[in-house]
Coordinates of C-alpha atoms in Angstrom, one line a residue:
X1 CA 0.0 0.0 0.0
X2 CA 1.5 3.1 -0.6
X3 CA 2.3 6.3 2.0
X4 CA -0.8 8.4 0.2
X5 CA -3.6 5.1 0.3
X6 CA -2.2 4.7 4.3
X7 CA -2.8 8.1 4.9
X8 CA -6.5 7.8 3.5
X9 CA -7.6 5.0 5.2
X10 CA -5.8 6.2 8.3
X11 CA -7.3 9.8 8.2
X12 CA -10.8 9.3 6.2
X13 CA -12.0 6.2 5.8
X14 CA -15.0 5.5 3.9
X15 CA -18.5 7.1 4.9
X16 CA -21.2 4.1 5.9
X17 CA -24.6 3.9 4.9
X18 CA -26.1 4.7 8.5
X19 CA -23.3 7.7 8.4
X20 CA -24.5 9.2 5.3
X21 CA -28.0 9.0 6.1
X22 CA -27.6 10.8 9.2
X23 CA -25.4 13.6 7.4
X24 CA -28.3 13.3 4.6
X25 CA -31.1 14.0 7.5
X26 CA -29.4 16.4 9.0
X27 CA -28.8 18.4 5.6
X28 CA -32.5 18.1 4.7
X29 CA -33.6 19.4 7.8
X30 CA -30.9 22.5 7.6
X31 CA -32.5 23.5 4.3
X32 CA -35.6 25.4 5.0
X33 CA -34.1 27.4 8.4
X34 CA -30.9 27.9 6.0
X35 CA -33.0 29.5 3.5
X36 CA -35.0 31.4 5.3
X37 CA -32.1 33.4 6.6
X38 CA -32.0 36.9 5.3
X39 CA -28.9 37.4 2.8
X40 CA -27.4 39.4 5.2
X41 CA -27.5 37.1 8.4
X42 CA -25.6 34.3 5.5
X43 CA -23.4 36.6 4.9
X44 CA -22.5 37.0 8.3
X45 CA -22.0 32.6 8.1
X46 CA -19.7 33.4 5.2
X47 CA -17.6 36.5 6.9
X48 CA -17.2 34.1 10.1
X49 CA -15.8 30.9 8.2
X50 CA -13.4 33.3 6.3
X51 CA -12.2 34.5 9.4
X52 CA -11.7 30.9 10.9
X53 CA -10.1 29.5 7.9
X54 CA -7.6 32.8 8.2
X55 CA -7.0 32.0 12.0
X56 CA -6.3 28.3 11.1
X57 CA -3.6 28.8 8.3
X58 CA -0.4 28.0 10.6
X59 CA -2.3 24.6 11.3
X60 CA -3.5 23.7 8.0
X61 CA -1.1 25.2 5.3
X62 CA 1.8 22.6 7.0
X63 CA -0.5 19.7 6.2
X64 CA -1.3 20.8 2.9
X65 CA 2.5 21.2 1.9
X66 CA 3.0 17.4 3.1
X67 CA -0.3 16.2 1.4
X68 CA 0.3 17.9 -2.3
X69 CA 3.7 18.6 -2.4
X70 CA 2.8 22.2 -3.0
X71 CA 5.2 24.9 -1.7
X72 CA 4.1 27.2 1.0
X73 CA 3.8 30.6 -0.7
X74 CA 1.5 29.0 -3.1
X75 CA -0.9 27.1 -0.6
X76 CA -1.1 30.7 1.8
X77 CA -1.7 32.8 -1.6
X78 CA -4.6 30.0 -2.7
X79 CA -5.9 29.6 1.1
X80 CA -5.9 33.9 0.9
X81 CA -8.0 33.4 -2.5
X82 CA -10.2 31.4 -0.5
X83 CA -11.3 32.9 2.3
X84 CA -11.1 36.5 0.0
X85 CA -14.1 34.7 -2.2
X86 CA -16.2 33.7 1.3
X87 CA -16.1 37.8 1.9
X88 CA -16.7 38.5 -1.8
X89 CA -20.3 36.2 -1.6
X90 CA -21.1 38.0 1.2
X91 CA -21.1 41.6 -0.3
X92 CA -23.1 40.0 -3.0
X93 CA -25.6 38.7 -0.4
X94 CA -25.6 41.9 1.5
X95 CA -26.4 43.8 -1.7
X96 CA -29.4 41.2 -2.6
X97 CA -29.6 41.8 -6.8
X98 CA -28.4 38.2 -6.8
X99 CA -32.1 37.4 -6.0
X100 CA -33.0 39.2 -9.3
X101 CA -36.5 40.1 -8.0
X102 CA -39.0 41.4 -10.4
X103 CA -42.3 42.5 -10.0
X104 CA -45.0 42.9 -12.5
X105 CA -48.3 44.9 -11.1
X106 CA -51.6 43.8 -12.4
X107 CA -52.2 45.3 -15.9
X108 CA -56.1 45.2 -16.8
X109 CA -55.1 47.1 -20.2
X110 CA -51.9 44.8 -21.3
X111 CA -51.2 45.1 -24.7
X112 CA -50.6 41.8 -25.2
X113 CA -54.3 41.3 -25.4
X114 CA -55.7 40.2 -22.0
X115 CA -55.0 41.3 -18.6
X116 CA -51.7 41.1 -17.0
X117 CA -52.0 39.3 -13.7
X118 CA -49.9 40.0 -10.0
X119 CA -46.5 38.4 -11.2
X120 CA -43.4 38.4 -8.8
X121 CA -41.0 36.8 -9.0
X122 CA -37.0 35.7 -7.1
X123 CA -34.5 33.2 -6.8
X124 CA -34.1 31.0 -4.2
X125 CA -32.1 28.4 -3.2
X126 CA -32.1 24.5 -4.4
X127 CA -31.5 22.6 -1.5
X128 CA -28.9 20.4 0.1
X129 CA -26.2 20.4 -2.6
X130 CA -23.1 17.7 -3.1
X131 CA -19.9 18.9 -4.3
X132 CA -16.7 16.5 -5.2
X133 CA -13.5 18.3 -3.9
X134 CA -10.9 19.2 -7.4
X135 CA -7.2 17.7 -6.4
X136 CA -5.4 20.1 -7.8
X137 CA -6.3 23.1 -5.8
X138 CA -6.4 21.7 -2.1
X139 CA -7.9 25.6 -0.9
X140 CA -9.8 26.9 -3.5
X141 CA -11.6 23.9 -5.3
X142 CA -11.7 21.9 -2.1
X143 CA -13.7 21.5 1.2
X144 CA -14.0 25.3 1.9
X145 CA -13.5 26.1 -2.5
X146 CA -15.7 27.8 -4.6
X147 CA -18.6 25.6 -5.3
X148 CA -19.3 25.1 -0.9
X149 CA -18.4 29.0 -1.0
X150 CA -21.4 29.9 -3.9
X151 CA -23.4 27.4 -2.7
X152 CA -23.7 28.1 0.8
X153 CA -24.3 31.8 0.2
X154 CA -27.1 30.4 -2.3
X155 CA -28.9 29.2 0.9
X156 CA -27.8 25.6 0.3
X157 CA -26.4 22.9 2.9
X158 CA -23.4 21.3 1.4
X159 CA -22.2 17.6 1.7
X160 CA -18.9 17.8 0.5
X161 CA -17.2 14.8 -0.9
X162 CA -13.3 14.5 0.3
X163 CA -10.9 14.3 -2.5
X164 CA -8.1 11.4 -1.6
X165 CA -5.1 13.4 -2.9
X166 CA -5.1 15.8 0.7
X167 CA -7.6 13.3 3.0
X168 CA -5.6 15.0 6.3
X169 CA -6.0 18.1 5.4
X170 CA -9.7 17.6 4.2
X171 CA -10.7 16.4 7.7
X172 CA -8.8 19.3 9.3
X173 CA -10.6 22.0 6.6
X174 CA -13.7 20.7 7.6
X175 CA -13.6 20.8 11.3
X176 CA -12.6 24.4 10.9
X177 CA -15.7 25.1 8.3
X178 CA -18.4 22.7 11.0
X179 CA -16.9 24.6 13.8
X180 CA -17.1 28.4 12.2
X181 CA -20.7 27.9 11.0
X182 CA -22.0 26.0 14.1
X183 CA -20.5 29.0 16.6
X184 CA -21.7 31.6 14.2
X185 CA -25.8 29.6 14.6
X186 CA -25.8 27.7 11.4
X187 CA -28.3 25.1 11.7
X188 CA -26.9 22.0 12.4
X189 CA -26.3 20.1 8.9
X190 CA -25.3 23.1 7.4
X191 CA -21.8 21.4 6.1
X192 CA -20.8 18.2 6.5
X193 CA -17.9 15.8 4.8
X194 CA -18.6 12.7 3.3
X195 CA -15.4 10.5 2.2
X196 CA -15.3 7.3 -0.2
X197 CA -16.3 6.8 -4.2
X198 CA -19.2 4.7 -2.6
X199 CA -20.4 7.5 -0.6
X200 CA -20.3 9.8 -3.1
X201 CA -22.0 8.2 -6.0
X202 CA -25.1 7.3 -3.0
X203 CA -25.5 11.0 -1.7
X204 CA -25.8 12.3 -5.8
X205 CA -28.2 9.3 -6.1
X206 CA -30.5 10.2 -2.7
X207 CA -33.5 12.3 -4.2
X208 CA -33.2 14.7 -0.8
X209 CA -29.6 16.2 -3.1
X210 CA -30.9 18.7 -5.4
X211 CA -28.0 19.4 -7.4
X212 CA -24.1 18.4 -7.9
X213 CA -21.0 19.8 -8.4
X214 CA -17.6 18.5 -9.4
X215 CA -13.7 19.5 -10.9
X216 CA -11.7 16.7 -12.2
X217 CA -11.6 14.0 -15.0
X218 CA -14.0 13.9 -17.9
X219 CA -14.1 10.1 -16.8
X220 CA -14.8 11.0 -13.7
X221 CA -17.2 13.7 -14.4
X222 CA -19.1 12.3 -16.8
X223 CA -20.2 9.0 -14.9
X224 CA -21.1 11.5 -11.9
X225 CA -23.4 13.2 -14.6
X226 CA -25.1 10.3 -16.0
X227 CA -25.9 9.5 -12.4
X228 CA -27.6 13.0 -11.5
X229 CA -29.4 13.2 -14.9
X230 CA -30.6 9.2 -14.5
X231 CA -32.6 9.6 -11.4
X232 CA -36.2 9.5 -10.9
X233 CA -35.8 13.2 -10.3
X234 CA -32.7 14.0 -12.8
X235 CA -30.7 17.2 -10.9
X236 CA -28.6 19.6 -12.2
X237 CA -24.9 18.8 -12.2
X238 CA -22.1 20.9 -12.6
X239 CA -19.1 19.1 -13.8
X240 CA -15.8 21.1 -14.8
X241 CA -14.0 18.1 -16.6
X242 CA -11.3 18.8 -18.9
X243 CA -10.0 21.4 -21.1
X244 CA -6.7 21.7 -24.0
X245 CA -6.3 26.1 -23.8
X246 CA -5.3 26.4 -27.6
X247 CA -3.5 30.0 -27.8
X248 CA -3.6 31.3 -31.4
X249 CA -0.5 33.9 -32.6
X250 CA -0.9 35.5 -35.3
X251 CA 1.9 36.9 -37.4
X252 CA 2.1 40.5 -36.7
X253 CA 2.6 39.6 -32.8
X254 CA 5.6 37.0 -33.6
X255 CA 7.0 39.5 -35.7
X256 CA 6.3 42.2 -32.8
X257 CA 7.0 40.7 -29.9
X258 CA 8.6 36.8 -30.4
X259 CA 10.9 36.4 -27.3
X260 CA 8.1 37.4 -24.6
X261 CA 5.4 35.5 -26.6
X262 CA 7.8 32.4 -25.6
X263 CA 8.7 33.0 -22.3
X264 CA 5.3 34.1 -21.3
X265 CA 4.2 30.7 -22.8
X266 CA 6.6 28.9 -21.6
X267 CA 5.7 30.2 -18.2
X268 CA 1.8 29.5 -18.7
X269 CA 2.1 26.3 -19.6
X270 CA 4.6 25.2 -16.5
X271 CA 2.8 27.1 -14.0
X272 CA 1.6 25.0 -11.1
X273 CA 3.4 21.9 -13.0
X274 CA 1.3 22.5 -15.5
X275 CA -1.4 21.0 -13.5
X276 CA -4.0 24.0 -13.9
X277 CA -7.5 23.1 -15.9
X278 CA -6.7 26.4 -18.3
X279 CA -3.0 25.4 -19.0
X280 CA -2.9 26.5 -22.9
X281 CA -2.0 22.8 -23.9
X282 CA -1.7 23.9 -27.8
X283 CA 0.3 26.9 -29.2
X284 CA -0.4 27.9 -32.8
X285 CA 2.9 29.6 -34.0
X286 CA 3.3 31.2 -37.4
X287 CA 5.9 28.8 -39.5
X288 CA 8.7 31.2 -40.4
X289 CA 8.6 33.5 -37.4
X290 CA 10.9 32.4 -35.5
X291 CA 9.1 31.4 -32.8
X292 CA 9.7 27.5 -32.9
X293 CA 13.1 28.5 -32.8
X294 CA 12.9 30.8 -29.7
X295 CA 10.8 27.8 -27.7
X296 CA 13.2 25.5 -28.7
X297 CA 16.0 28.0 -27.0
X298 CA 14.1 29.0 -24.4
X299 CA 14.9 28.3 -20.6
X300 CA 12.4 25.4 -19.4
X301 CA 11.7 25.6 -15.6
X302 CA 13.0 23.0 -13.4
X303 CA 11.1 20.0 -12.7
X304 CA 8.6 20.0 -10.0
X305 CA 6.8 17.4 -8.4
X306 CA 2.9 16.9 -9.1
X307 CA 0.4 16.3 -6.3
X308 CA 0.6 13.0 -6.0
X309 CA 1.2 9.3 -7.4
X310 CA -1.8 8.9 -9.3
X311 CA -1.2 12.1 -11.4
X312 CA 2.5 11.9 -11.9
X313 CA 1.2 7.7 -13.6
X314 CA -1.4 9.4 -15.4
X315 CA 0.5 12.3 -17.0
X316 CA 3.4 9.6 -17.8
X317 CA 1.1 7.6 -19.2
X318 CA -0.5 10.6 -21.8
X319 CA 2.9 11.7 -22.5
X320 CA 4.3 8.6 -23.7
X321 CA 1.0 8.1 -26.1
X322 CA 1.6 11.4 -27.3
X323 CA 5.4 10.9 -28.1
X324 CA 4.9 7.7 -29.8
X325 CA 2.3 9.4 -32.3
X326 CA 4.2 9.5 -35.7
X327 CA 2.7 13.2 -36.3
X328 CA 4.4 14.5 -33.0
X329 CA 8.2 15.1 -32.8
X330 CA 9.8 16.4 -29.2
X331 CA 10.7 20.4 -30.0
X332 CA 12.2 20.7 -26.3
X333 CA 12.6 18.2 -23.5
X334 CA 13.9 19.0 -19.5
X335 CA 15.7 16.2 -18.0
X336 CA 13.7 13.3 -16.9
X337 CA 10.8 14.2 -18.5
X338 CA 8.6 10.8 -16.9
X339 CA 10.7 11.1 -14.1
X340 CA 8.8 11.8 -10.6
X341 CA 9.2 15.3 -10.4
X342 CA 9.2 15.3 -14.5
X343 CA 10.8 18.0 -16.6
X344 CA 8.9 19.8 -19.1
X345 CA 8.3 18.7 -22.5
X346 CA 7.1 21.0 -25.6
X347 CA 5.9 18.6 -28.6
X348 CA 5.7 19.5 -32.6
X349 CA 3.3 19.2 -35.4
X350 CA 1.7 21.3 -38.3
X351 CA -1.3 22.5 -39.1
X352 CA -1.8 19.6 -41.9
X353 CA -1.0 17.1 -39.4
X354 CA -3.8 18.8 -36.7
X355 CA -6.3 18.8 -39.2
X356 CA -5.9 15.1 -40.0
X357 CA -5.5 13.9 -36.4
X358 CA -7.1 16.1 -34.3
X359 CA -8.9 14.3 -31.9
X360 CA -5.6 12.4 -30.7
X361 CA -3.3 15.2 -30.9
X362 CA -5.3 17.1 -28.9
X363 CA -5.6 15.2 -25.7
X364 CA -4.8 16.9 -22.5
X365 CA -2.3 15.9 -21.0
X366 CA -2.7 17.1 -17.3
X367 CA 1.2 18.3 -16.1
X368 CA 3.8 20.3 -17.6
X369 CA 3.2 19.1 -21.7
X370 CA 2.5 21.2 -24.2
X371 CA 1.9 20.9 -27.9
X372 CA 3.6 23.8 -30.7
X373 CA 1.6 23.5 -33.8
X374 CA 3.3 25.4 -37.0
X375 CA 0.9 27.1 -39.6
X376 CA 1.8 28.6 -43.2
X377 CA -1.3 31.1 -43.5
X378 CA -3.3 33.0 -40.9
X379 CA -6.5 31.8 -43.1
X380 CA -6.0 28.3 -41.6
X381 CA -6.8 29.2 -38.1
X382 CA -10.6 29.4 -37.8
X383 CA -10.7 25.7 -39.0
X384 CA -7.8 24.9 -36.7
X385 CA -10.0 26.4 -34.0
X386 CA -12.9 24.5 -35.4
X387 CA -11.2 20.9 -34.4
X388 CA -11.6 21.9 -30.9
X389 CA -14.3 20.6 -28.4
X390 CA -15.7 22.8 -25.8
X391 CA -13.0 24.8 -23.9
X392 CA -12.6 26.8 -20.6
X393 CA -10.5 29.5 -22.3
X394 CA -8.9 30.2 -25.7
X395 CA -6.2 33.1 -26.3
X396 CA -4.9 35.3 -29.4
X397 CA -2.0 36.8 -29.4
X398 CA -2.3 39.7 -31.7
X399 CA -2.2 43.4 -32.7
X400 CA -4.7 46.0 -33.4
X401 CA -4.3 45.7 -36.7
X402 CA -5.1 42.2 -37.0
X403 CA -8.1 40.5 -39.0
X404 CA -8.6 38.1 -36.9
X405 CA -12.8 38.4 -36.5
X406 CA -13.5 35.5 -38.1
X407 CA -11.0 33.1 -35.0
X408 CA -12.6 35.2 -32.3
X409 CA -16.8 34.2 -34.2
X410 CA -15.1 30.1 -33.9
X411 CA -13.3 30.5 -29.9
X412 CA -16.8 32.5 -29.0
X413 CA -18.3 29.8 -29.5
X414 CA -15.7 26.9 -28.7
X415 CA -15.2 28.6 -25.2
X416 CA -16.5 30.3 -22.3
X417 CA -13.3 33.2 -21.8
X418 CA -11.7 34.3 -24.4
X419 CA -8.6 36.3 -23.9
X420 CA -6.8 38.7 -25.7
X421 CA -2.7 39.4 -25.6
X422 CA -2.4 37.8 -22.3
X423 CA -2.4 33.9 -20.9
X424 CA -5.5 32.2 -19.3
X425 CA -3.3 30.6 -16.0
X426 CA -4.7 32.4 -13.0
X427 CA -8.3 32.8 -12.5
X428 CA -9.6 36.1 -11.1
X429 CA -12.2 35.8 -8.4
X430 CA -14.4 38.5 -9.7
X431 CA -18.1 39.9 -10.7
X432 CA -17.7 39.1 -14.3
X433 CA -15.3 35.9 -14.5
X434 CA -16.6 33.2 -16.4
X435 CA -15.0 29.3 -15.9
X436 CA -17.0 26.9 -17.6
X437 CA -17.9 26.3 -21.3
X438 CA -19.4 23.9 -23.9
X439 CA -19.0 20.0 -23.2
X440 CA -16.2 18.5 -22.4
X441 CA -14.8 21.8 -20.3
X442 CA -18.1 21.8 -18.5
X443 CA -21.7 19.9 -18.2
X444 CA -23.6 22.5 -18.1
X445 CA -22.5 25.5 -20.8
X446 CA -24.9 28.4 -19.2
X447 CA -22.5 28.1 -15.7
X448 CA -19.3 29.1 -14.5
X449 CA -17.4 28.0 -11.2
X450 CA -15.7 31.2 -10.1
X451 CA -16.9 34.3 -10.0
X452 CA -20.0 35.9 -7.9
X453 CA -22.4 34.0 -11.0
X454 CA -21.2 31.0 -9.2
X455 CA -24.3 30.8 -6.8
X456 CA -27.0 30.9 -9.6
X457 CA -26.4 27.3 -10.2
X458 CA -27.8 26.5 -6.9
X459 CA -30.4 29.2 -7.4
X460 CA -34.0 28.3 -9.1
X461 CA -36.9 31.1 -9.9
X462 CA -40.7 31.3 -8.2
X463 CA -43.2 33.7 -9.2
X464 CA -45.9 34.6 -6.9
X465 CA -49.0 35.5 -8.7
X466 CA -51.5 37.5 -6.8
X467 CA -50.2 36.5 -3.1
X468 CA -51.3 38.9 0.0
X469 CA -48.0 40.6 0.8
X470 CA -47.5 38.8 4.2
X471 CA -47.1 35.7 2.8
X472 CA -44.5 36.7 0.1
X473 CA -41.0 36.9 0.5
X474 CA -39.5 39.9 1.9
X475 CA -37.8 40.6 -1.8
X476 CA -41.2 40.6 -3.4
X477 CA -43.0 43.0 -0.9
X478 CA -43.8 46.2 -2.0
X479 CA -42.5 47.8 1.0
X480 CA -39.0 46.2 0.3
X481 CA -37.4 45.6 3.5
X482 CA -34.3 44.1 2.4
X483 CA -33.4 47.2 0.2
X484 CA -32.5 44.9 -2.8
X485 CA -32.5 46.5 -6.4
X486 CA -35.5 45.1 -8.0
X487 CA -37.1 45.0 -11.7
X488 CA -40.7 47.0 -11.4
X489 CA -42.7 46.9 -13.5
X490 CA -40.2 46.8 -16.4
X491 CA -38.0 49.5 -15.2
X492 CA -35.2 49.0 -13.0
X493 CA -35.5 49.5 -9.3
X494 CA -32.3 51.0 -7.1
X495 CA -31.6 49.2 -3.8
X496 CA -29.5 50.6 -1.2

């Protein structure tokens, strides 16, 4: 058995039947008192496990660094991200247009052609919610991550499903989150962690979940989506499950700017070990520029290790596949490149040889690979782009001057951020970030995972028609006590 399996069964071993349905119970019956907290009193929840998870750093950012392999600065910076996003949901709650109330007075002369009935309507929240903790970000796509973060400031309990890459540091995580919310007056069932494949696949099955939520493999991810749209009641799932990052350059900006196209790539692509879900995993890289030449001189980053055994075997194992594919030749290689920690690897091929293989040439290959692709005409990249699945992210490197509408029409649609003369490592928690896009990157296109939109996947509209106002929510009354902007009749309300 090796040291990371001991350490699982040692630290989290598998969640029983009678075990979950207690934490099931206990999550149903946290739902309605949950929900009927006022945005602000969540908040308050949210600003209290931030401040917990900030007091616990010195404990748990040690663990994490023996679990992952990560270095310090990076887990602190990632555990700062995290709590920052807990505080950023609760000025979202606190300013209440996430509830995107509307209402519509009665109309006896609607134009439409008959009367226009009492309409109003909000969001509110799903219900208890199970979300599979990511590997590769043991903070911020974890126990306390993003989906717990949006989906606790929906107004939905959480069961969160340990990930077996940092099982210490998952049980540590989440007796700091239990004991935050309980001493802040969470109802009891708030949060709870559920460990095991078994365990998991059951709670997505029990028809008291209402929705899902995952980051990992498209293997993975997709069997967890079959199972949540298969039920007697399907639910919604949200799966982040894989994604290649193709970065277009087009000639004017290897002609402009060559050497710090490379290094910047070269950095992108070897950040994190290259084990971030928006590594650009496929350059496209004008023929005679001059910029194969510059990657092939450029200075590769030392090898560092990956999280743990099972990726450093699976990225060996795509790497090898993709260096015995006739169409592929190795443009640079760092030493021990399937050694454990392995140096970084930038592959070859042209355009013709993408177009006639693209499926296999394309694979991701999750740690620090990366595929060059060489192109004779700038008119060849929209169908390049077009051999691509559904993405997270897609970049172009360009200038001003650059016709380049007709790639950014094909990546538009081919991804869900599109970014211009910079690389797509590092996602900004922000208002307007979008992570998610068409299948594979995501299940479900219309959602992202970061960012404030976050909690409108475990969000679902009522309308009220014709209620007294005593028995509507307080976002629908006309007396507004909640100060939260609203739509009025058509025309757009101010809150506080």
């Amino acid at each position: 058995m090796t040291a990371i399996a001991q350490t699982t069964a040692a630290v989290l071993p598998p969640t029983t039947d009678a075990e979950l349905e207690q934490l099931l119970a206990a999550a149903q019956t946290a739902a309605a008192p949950l929900a009927a907290r006022r945005p602000a009193e969540r908040a308050e929840l949210l600003d209290a496990l931030a401040d917990a998870l900030d007091a616990a750093a010195d404990q748990l950012v040690p663990v994490a660094e023996r679990e992952t392999r990560l270095p310090e600065a990076r887990l602190r910076g990632e555990l700062k991200r995290t709590t920052f996003q807990l505080r950023l949901f609760g000025e979202v709650l606190r300013d209440g247009g996430y509830l995107d109330a509307r209402i519509d007075h009665a109309d006896a002369d609607w134009p439409m052609g008959a009367p226009r009935p009492e309409l109003r309507r909000v969001l509110a929240p799903l219900g208890p919610v199970v979300v599979f903790a990511a590997s590769n970000f043991p903070f911020a796509f974890s126990v306390a991550g993003g989906d717990t973060a949006s989906a606790l400031a929906a107004g939905s309990p959480v069961l969160l499903k340990a990930h077996s890459g940092h099982p210490g540091l998952s049980r540590l995580t989440a007796d700091v989150v239990v004991s935050a919310l309980r001493d802040a007056g969470a109802p009891d069932g708030t949060f709870a962690l559920i460990a095991g494949t078994a365990a998991g696949a059951a709670a997505l099955r029990d028809p008291r979940v209402k929705a899902g939520a995952f980051t990992g493999s498209i293997p993975g991810g997709r069997a967890l989506f079959d199972i949540a749209s298969s039920r007697p009641e399907p639910i919604p799932f949200f799966g982040e499950l894989g994604s290649n990052n193709p970065a277009f350059v087009t000639e004017a900006a290897a002609a402009e700017r060559c050497a710090e196209i490379a290094e910047g790539f070269v950095s992108s692509f070897t950040l994190g070990a290259g084990q971030f879900c928006t590594k650009p995993g496929t350059l496209f890289v004008p023929a005679d520029s001059g910029l194969v030449e510059a990657l092939r001189d450029a200075a590769l980053p030392p090898a560092a290790p990956l999280l743990n055994e099972r990726i450093q075997s699976g990225y060996g194992e795509v790497l090898q596949g993709l260096q015995s594919n006739p169409r592929l030749e190795v443009l640079v290689q760092g030493a021990g490149p399937l050694a454990d920690p392995p140096g970084p690897t930038l592959l070859r091929t042209t355009a013709a040889d993408m177009l006639a293989e693209p499926h296999a040439l394309q694979t991701e290959c999750f740690g620090p690979t990366a595929v060059v692709v060489t192109y004779d005409d700038e008119s060849q990249l929209p169908k390049l782009a077009e051999t691509f699945e559904g993405q997270l992210t897609a970049t172009i490197h360009g200038t001003d001057s650059c016709q380049v509408e007709a790639l950014v029409e094909v990546l538009a649609r081919k991804a869900g951020r599109v970014v211009w003369n910079q690389w797509p490592t590092g996602v900004s928690v922000t208002y307007a970030q979008q992570h998610g896009g068409p299948y594979p990157a995501t299940t479900a296109v219309g959602s992202t995972s970061v960012g404030t939109a976050a909690m409108e996947r475990f969000l679902r509209p009522i309308a009220y028609q014709g209620f007294p106002q005593h028995l509507l929510p307080e976002a629908l009354r006309e007396d507004n006590p909640l100060a939260v902007p609203r739509l009025m009749n058509g025309q757009r309300e101010g809150g506080r």
